[in-house]
XYZ file of N, CA and C in Angstrom:
804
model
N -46.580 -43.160 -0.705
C -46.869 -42.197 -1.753
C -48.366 -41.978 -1.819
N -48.594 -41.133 -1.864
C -49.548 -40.455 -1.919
C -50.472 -39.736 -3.332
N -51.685 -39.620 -3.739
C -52.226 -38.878 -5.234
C -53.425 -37.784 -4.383
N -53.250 -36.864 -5.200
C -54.537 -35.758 -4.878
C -55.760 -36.722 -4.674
N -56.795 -36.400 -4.044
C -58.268 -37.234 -4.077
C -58.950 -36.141 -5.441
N -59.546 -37.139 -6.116
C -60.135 -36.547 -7.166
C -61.248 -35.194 -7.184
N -61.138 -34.943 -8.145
C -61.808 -33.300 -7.673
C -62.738 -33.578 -9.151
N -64.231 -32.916 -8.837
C -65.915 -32.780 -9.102
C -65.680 -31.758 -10.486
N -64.636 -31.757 -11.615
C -65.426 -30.460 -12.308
C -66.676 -29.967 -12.486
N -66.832 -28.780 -12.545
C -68.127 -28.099 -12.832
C -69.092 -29.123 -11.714
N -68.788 -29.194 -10.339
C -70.078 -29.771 -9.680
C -70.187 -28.574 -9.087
N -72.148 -29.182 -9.250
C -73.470 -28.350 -9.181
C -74.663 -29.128 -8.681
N -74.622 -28.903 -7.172
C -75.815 -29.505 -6.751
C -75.473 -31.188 -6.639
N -74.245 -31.514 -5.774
C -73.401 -32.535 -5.821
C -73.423 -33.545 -7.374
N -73.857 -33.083 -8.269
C -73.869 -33.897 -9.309
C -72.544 -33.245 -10.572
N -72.232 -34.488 -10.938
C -70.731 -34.114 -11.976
C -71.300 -33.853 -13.170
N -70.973 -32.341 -13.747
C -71.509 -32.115 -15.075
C -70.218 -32.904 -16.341
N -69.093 -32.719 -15.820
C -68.351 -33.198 -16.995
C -67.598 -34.421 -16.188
N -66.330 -35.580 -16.659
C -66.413 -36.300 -16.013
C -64.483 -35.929 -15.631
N -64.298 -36.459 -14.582
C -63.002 -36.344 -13.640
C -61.870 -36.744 -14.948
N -61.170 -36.080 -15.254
C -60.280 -36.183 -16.084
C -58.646 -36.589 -15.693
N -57.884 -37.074 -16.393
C -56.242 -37.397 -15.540
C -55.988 -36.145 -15.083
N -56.553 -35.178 -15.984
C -55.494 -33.831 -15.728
C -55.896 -32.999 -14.206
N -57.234 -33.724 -13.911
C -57.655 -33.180 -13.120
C -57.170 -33.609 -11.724
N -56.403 -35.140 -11.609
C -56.128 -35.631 -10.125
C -54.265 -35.925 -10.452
N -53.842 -35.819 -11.587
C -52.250 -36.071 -11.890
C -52.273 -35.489 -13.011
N -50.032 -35.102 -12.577
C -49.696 -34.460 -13.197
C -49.205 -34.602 -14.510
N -50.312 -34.623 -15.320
C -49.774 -35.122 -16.996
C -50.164 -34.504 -18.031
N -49.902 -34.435 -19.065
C -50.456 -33.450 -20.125
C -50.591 -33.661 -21.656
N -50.741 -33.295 -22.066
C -51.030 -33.581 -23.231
C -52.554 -34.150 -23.505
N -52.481 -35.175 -24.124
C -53.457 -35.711 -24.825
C -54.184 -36.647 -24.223
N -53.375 -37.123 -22.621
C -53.892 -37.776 -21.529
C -54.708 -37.249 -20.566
N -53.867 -35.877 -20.199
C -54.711 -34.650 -19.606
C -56.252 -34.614 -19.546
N -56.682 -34.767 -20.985
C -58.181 -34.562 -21.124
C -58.918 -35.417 -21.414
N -58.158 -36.952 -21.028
C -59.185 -38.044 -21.089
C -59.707 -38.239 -19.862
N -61.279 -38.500 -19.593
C -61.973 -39.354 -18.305
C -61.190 -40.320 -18.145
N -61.326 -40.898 -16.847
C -60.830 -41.760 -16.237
C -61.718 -42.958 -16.293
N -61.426 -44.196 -16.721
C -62.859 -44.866 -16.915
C -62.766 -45.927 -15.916
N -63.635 -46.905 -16.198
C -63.483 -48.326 -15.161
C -62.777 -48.979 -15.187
N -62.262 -49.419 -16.609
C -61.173 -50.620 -16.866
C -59.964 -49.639 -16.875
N -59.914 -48.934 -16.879
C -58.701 -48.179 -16.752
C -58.000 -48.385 -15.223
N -58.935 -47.731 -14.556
C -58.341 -48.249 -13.026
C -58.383 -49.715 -12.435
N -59.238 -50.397 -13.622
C -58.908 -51.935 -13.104
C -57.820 -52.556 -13.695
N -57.064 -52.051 -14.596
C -55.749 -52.370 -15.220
C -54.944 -52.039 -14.466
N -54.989 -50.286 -14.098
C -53.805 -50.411 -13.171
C -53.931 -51.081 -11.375
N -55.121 -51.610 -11.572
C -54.987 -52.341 -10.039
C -54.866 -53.882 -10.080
N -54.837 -54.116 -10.960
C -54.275 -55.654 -11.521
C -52.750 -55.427 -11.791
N -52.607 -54.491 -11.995
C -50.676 -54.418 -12.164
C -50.290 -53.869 -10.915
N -50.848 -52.944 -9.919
C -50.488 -53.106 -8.520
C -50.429 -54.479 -7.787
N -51.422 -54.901 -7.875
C -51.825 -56.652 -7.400
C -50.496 -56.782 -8.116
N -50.218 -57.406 -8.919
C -48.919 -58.325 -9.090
C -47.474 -57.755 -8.796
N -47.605 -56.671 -8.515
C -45.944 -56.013 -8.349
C -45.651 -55.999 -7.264
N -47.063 -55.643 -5.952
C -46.941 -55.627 -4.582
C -47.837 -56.480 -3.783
N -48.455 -57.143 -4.365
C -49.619 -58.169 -4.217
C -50.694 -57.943 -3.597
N -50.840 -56.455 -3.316
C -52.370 -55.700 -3.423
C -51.971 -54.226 -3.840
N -53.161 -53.756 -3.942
C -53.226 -52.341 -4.481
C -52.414 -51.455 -3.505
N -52.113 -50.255 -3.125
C -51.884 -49.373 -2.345
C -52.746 -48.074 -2.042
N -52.616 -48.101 -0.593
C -53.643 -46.957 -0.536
C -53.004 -45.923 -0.465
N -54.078 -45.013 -1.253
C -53.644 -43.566 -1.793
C -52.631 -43.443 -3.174
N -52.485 -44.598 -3.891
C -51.565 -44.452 -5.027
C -52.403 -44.618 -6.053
N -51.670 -44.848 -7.524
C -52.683 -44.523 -8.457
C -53.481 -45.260 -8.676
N -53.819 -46.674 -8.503
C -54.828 -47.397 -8.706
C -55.937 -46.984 -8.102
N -55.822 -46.464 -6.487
C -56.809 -45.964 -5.802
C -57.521 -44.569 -6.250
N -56.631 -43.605 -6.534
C -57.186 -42.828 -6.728
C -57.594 -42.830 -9.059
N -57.665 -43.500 -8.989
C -58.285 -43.803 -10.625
C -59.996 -44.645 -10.356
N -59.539 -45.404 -9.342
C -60.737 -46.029 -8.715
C -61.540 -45.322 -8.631
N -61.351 -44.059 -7.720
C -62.248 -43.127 -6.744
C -63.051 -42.775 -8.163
N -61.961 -41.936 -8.815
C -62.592 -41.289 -10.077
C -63.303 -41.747 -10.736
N -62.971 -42.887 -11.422
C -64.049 -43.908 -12.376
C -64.837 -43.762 -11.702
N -65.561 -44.650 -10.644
C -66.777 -44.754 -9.747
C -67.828 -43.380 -9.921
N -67.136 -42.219 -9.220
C -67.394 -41.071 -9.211
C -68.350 -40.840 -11.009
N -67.264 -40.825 -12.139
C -67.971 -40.449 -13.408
C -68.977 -41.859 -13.638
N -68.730 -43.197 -13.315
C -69.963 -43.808 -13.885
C -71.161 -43.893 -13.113
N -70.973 -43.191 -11.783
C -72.579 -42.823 -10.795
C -72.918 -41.830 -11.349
N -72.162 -41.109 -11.766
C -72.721 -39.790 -12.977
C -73.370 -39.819 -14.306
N -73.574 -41.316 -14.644
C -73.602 -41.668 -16.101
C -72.564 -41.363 -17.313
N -71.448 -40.726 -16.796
C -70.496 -40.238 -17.891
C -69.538 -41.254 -18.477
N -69.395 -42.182 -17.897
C -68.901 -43.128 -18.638
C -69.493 -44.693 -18.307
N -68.960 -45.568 -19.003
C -69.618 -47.137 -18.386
C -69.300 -47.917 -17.996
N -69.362 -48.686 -17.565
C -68.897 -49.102 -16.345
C -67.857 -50.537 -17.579
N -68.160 -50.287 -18.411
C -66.979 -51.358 -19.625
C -65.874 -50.513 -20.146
N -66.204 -49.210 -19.780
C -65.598 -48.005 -20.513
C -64.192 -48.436 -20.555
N -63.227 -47.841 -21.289
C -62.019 -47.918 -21.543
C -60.996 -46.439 -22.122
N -60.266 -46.142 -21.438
C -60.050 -45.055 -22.679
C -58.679 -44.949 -23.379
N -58.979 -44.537 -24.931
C -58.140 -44.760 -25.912
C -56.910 -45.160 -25.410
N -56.227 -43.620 -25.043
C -55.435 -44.167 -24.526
C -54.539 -45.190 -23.936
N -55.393 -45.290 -23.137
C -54.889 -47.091 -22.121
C -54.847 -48.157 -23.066
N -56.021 -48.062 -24.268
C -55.932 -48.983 -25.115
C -54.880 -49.329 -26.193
N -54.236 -48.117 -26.185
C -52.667 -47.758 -27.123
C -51.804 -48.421 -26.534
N -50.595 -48.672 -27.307
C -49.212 -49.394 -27.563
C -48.740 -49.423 -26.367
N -48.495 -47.835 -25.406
C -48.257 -48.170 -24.148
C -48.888 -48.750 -22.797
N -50.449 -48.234 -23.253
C -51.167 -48.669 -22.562
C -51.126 -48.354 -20.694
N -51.095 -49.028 -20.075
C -50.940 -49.376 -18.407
C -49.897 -49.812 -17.928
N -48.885 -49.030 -17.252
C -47.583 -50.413 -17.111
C -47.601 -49.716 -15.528
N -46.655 -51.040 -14.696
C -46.513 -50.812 -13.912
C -45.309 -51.721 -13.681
N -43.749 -50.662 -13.926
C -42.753 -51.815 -14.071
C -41.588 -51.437 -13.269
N -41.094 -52.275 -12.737
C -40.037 -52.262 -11.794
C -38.401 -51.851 -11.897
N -37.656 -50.640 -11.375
C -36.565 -50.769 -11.696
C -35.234 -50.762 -10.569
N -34.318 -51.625 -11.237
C -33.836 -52.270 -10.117
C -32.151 -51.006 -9.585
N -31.892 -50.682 -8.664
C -30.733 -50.151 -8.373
C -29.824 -50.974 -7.184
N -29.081 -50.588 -7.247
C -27.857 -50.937 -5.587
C -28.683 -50.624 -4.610
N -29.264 -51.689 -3.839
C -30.170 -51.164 -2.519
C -31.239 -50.717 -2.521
N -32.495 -50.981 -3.979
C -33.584 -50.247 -3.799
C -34.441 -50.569 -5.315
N -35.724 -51.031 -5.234
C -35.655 -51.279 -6.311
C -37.044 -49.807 -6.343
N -37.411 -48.853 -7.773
C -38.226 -48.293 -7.838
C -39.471 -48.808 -8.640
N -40.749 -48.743 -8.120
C -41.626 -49.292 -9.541
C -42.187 -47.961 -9.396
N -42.673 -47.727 -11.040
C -43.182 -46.359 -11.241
C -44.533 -46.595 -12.060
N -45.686 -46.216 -12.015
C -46.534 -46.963 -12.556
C -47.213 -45.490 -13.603
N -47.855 -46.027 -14.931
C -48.279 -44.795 -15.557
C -48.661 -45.824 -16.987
N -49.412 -44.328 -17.674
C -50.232 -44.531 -18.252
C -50.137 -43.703 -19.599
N -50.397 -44.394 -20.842
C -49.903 -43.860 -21.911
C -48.320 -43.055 -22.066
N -47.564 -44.013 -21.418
C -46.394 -43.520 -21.400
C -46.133 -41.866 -20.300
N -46.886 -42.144 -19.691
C -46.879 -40.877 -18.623
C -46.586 -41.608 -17.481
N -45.904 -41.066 -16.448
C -45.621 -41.362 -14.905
C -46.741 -40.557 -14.344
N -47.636 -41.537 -13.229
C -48.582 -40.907 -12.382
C -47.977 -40.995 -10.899
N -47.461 -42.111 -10.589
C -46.676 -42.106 -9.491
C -45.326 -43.338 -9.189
N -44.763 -42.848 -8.292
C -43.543 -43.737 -8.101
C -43.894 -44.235 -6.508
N -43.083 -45.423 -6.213
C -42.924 -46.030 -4.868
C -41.364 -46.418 -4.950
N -40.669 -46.105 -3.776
C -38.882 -46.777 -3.797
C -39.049 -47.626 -2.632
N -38.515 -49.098 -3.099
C -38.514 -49.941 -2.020
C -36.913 -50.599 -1.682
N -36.648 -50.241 -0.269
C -35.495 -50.895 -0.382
C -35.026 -52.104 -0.514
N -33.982 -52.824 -1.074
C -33.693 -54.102 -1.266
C -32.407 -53.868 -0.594
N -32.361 -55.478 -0.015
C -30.551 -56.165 0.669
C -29.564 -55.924 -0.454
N -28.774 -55.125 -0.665
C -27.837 -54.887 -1.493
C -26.429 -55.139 -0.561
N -25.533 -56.080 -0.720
C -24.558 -56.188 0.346
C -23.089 -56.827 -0.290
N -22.381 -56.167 -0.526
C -20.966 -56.589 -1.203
C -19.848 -56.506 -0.398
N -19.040 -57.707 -0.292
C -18.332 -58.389 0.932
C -16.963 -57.655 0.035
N -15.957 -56.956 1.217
C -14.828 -56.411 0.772
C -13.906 -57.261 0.947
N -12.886 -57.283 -0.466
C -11.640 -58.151 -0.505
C -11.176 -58.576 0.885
N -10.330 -57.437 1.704
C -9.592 -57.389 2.486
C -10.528 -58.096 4.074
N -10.713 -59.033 4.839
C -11.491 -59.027 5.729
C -12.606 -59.713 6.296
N -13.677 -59.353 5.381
C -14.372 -59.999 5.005
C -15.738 -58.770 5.540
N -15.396 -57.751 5.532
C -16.053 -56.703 6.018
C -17.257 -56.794 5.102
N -18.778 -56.407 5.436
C -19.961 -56.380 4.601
C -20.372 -54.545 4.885
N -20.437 -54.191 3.776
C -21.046 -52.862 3.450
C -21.821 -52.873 2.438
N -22.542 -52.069 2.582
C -23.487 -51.734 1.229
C -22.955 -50.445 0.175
N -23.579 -50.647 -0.633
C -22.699 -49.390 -1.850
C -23.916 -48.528 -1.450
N -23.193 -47.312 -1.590
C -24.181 -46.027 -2.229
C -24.575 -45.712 -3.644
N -25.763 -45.288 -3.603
C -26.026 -45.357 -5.033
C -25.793 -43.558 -5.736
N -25.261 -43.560 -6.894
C -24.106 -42.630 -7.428
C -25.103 -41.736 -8.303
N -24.781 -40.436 -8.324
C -25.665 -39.643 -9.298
C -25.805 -40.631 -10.523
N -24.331 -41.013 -11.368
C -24.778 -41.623 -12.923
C -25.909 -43.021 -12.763
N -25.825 -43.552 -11.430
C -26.369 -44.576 -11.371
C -28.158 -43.600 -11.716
N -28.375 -42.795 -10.391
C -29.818 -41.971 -10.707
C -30.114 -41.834 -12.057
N -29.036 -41.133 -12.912
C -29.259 -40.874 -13.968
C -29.966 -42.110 -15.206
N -29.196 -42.827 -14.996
C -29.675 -44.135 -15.958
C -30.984 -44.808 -15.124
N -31.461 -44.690 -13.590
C -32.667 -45.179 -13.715
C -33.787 -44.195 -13.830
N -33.414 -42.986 -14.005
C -34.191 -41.806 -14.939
C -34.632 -42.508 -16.224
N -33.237 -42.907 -16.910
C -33.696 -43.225 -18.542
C -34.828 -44.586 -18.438
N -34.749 -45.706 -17.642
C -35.794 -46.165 -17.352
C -37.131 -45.947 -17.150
N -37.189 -45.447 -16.204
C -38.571 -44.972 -15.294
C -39.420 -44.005 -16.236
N -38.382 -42.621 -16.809
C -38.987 -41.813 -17.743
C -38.437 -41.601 -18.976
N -37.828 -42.473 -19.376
C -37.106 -42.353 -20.754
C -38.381 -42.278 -22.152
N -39.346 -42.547 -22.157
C -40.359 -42.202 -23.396
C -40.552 -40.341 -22.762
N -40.238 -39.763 -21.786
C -40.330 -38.586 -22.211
C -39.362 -37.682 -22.643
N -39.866 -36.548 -23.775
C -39.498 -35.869 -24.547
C -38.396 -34.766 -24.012
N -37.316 -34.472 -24.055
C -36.419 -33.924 -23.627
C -37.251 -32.513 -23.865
N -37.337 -31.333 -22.366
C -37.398 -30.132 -22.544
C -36.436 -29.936 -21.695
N -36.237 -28.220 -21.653
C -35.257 -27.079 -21.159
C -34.994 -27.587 -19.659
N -35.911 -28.361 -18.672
C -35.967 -28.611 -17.699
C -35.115 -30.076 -16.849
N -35.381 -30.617 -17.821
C -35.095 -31.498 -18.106
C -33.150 -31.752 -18.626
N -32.708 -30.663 -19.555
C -31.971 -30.220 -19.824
C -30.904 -29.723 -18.365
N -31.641 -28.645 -18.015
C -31.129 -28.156 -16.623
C -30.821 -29.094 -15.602
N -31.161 -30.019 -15.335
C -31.387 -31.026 -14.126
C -30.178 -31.745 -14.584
N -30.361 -32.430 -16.012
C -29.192 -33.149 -16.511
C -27.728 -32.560 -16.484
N -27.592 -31.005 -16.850
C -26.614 -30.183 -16.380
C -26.228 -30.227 -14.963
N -27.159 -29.899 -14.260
C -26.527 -29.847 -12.652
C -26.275 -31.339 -11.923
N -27.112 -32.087 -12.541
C -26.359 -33.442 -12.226
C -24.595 -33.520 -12.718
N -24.436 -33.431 -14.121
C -23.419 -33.994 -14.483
C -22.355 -32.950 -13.560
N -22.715 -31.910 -13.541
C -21.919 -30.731 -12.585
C -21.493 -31.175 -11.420
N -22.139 -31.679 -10.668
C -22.285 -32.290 -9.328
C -21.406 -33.333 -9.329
N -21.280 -34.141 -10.013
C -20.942 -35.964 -10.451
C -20.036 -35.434 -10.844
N -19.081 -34.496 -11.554
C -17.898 -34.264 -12.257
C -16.866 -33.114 -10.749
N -17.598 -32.504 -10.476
C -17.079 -31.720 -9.665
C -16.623 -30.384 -10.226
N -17.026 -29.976 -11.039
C -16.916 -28.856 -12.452
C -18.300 -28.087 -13.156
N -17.646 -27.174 -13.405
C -18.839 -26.672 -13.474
C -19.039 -26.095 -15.036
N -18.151 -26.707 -15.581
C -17.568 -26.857 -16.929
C -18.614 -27.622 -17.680
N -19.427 -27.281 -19.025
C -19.785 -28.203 -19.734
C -19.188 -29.448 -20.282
N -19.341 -30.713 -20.329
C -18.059 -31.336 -21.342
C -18.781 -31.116 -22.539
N -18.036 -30.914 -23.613
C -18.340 -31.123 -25.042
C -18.671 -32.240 -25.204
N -19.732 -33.057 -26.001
C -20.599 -34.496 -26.548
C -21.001 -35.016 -24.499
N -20.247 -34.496 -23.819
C -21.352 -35.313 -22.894
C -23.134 -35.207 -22.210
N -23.340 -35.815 -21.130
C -24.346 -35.450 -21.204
C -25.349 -34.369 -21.216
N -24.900 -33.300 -20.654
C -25.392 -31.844 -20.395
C -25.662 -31.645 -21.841
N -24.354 -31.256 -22.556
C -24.091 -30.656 -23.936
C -25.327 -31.699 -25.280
N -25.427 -33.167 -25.075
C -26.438 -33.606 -25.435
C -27.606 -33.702 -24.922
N -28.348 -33.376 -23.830
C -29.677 -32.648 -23.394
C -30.289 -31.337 -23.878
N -28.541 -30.151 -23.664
C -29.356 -29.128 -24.498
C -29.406 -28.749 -26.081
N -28.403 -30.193 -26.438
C -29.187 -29.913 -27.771
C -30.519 -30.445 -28.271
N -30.784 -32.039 -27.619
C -32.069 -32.406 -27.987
C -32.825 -31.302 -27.614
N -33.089 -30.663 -26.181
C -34.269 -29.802 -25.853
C -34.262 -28.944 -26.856
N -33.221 -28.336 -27.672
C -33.114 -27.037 -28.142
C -33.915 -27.591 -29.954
N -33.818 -28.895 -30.292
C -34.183 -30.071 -31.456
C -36.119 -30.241 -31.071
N -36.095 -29.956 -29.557
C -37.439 -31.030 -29.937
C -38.712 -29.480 -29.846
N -37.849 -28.409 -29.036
C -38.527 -27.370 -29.492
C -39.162 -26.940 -31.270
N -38.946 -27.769 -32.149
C -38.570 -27.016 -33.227
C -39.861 -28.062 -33.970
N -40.156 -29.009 -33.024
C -41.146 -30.096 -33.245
C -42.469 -29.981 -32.970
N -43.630 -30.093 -33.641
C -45.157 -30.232 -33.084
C -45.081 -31.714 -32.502
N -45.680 -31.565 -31.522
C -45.850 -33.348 -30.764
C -44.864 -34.194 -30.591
N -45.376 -35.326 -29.767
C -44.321 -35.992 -29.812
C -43.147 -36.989 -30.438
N -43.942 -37.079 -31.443
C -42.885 -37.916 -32.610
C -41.943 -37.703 -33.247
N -40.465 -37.949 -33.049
C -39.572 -37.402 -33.445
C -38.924 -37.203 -32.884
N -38.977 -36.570 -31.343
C -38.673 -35.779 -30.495
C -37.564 -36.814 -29.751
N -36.376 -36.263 -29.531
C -35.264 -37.047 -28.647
C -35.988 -37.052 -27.214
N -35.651 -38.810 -26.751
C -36.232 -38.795 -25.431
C -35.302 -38.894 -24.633
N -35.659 -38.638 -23.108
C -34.373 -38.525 -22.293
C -33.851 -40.209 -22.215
N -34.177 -41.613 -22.407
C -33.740 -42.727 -22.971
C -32.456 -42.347 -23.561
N -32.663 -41.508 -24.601
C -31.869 -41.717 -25.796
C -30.476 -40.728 -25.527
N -30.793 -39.871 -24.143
C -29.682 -39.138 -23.693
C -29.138 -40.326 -22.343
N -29.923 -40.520 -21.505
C -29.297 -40.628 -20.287
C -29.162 -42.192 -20.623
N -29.346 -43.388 -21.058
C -28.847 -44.600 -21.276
C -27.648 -44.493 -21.308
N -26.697 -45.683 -20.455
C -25.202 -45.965 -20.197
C -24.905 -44.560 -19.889
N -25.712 -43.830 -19.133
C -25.208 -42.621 -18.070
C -23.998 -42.786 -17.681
N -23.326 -43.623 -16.937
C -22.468 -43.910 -15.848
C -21.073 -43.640 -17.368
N -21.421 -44.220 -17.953
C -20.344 -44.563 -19.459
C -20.007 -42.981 -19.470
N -20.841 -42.595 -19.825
C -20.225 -41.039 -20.616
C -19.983 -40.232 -19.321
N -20.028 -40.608 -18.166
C -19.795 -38.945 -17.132
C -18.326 -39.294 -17.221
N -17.320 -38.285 -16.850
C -16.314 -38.612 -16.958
C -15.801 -38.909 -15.238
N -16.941 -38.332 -14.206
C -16.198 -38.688 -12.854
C -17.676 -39.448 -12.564
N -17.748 -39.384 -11.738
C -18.888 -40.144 -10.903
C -18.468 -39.931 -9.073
N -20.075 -39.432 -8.362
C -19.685 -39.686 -6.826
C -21.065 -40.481 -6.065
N -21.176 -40.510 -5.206
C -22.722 -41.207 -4.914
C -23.316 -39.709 -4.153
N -24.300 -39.631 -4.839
C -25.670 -38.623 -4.867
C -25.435 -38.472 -2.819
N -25.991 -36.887 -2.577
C -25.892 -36.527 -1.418
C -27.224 -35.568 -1.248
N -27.393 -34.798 -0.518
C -28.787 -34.533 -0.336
C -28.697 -33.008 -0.766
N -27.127 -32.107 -0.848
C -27.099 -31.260 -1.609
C -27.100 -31.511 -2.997
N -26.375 -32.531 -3.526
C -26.422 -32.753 -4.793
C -28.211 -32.671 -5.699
N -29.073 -33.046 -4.944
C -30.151 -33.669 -5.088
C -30.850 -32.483 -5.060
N -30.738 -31.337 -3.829
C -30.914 -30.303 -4.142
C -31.010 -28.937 -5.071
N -29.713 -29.427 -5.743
C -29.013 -28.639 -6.633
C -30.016 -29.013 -7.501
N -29.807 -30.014 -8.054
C -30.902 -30.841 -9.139
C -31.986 -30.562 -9.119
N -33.022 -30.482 -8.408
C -34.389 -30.197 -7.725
C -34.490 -28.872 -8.849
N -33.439 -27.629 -7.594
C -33.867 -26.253 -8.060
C -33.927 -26.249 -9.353
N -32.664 -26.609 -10.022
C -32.226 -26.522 -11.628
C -33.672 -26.749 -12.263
N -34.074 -27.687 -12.202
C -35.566 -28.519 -12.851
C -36.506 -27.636 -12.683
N -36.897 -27.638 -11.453
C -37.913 -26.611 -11.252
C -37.673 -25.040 -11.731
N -36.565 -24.502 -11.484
C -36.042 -23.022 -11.793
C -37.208 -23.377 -13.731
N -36.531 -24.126 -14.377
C -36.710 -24.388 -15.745
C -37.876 -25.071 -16.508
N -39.035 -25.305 -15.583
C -40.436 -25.707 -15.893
C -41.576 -24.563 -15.738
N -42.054 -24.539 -16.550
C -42.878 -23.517 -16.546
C -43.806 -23.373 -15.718
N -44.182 -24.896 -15.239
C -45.658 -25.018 -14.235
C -44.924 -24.945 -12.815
N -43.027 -24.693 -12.838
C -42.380 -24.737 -11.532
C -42.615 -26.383 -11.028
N -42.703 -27.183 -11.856
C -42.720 -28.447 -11.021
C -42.141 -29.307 -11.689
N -41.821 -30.565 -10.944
C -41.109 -31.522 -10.968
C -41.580 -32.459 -11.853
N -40.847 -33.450 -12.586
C -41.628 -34.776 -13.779
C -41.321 -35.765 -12.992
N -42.592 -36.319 -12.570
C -42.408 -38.054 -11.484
C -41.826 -39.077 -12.487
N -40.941 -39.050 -11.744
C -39.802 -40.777 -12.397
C -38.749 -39.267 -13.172
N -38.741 -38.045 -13.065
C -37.757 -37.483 -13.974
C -36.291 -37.478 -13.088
N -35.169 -36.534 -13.737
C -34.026 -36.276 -13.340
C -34.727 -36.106 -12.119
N -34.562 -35.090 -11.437
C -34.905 -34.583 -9.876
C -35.598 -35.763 -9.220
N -36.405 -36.329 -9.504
C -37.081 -37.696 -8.890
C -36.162 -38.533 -8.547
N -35.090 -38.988 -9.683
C -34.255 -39.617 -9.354
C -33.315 -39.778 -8.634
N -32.648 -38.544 -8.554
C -31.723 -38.191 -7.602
C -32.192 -38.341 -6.455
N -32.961 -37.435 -5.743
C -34.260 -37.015 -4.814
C -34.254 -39.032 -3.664
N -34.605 -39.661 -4.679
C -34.839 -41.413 -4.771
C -32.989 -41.860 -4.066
N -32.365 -41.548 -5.104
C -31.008 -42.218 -4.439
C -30.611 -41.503 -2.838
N -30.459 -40.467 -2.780
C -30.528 -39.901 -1.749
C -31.345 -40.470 -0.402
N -32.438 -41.113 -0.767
C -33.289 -41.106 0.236
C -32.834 -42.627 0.983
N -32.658 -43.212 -0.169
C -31.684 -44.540 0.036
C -30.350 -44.624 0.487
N -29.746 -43.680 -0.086
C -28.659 -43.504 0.775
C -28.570 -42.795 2.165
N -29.053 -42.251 2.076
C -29.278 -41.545 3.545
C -30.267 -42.548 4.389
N -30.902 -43.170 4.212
C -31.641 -44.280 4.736
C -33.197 -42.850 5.422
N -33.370 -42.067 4.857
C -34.581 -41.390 5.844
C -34.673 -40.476 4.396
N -35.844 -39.578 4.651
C -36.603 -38.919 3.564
C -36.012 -37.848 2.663
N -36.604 -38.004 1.589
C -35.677 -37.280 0.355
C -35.941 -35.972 -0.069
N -35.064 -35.368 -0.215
C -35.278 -33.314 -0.289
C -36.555 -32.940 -1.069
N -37.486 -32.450 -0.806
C -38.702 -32.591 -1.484
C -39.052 -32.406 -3.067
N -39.255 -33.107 -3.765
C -39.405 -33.082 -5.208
C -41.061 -32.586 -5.464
């Protein structure tokens, strides 16, 4: 996985007039968007790379938070103790692991935002009654779905979000039928609830829809690379910036797929 290399606002005469912001190297928004990137910020999240993979990764977010910090405190824009609010809040820095059939994902982010994901496969191997035959399971849209509610469950259900959850359950049911109270039908009502909201408090998160996923679909199949597709467009068709939420529905799917198919996942 890979992050943009940080980009110079307003540079003039190689010197940084304002300082490298999240919004400026990842895709996040809000109130994170327009914070600098400071020192301890990227040394938090490279102390939580260190322990999850037992060094940093190159080109993921620790690195490229690195680049940035460095960049604004040779600029004087921030200090080299700097910290920002943010990171210093409730959610702070995480970088936490989630586990599926054959793969575990860690998604790492900041103030409750996803900056990036890594999927690593794990030995997943269940010995059949009859034989003693060893296969591995495939991992199932509802399964994607519930490590959605993981990975990005503090975010706020929109229209997009909504859509993705629709064409999943579509896919996984084999119908193209809403169910009444299931998951589709409860996505577009939160989205249609959190529209009606300033900020984020209050706001139904996709947690609070897609948890015990697998429970409420009424069929279930294991995720395929059209399925994943389907999902993709839906999401994107329904975001305004046309793009995808890292660790969201489409990520997820996108993720099982890639595992199941054992080679690379329809592009998110």
């Amino acid at each position: 996985m890979s992050q943009e290399q940080p980009k110079r606002p307003q540079d003039q005469g190689g010197e940084l007039q304002e300082p490298i912001k999240y919004g400026d190297v990842f895709q996040v928004s809000g109130e994170l968007a327009a914070k600098p990137i400071a020192p301890e910020d990227a040394a938090m999240m490279q102390a939580g790379e260190t322990q999850v993979f037992g060094q940093t990764q190159k080109g993921g977010p620790a690195a490229t938070m690195q680049a940035a910090a460095t960049l604004n405190e040779r600029a004087g824009l921030v200090g080299h103790r700097d910290v920002s609010d943010v990171v210093a809040g409730k959610e702070g820095v995480a970088v936490a692991e989630t586990a599926l059939p054959g793969a575990r994902i860690i998604t790492e982010s900041v103030g409750g935002q996803v900056l990036g994901q890594y999927i690593q496969p794990t030995p997943v191997m269940n010995t059949a009654a009859a034989g003693g035959v060893v296969m591995q399971s495939a991992i199932t849209i509802g399964e994607a779905l519930e490590a959605t509610a993981r990975t990005a469950g503090n975010k706020p259900v929109d229209h997009s979000d909504a859509a993705a959850i629709q064409a999943a359950e579509c896919r996984a049911t084999g119908s193209s039928l809403i169910v009444p109270g299931g998951l589709a039908a409860t996505a577009q009502s939160a989205a249609a609830f959190n529209d009606g909201l300033v900020g984020d408090e209050g706001k139904v998160k996709l947690a609070d829809v897609l948890t015990g996923a697998i429970a409420k679909l009424p069929a279930d199949k294991a995720a395929t690379r059209d399925d994943a597709e389907g999902v993709i467009a839906a999401e994107l068709r329904n975001d305004p910036n046309l793009h995808t939420h890292p660790g969201g529905v489409a990520a997820s799917v996108a993720a099982a797929v890639r595992l199941n198919e054992g080679g690379s996942p329809p592009g998110a």
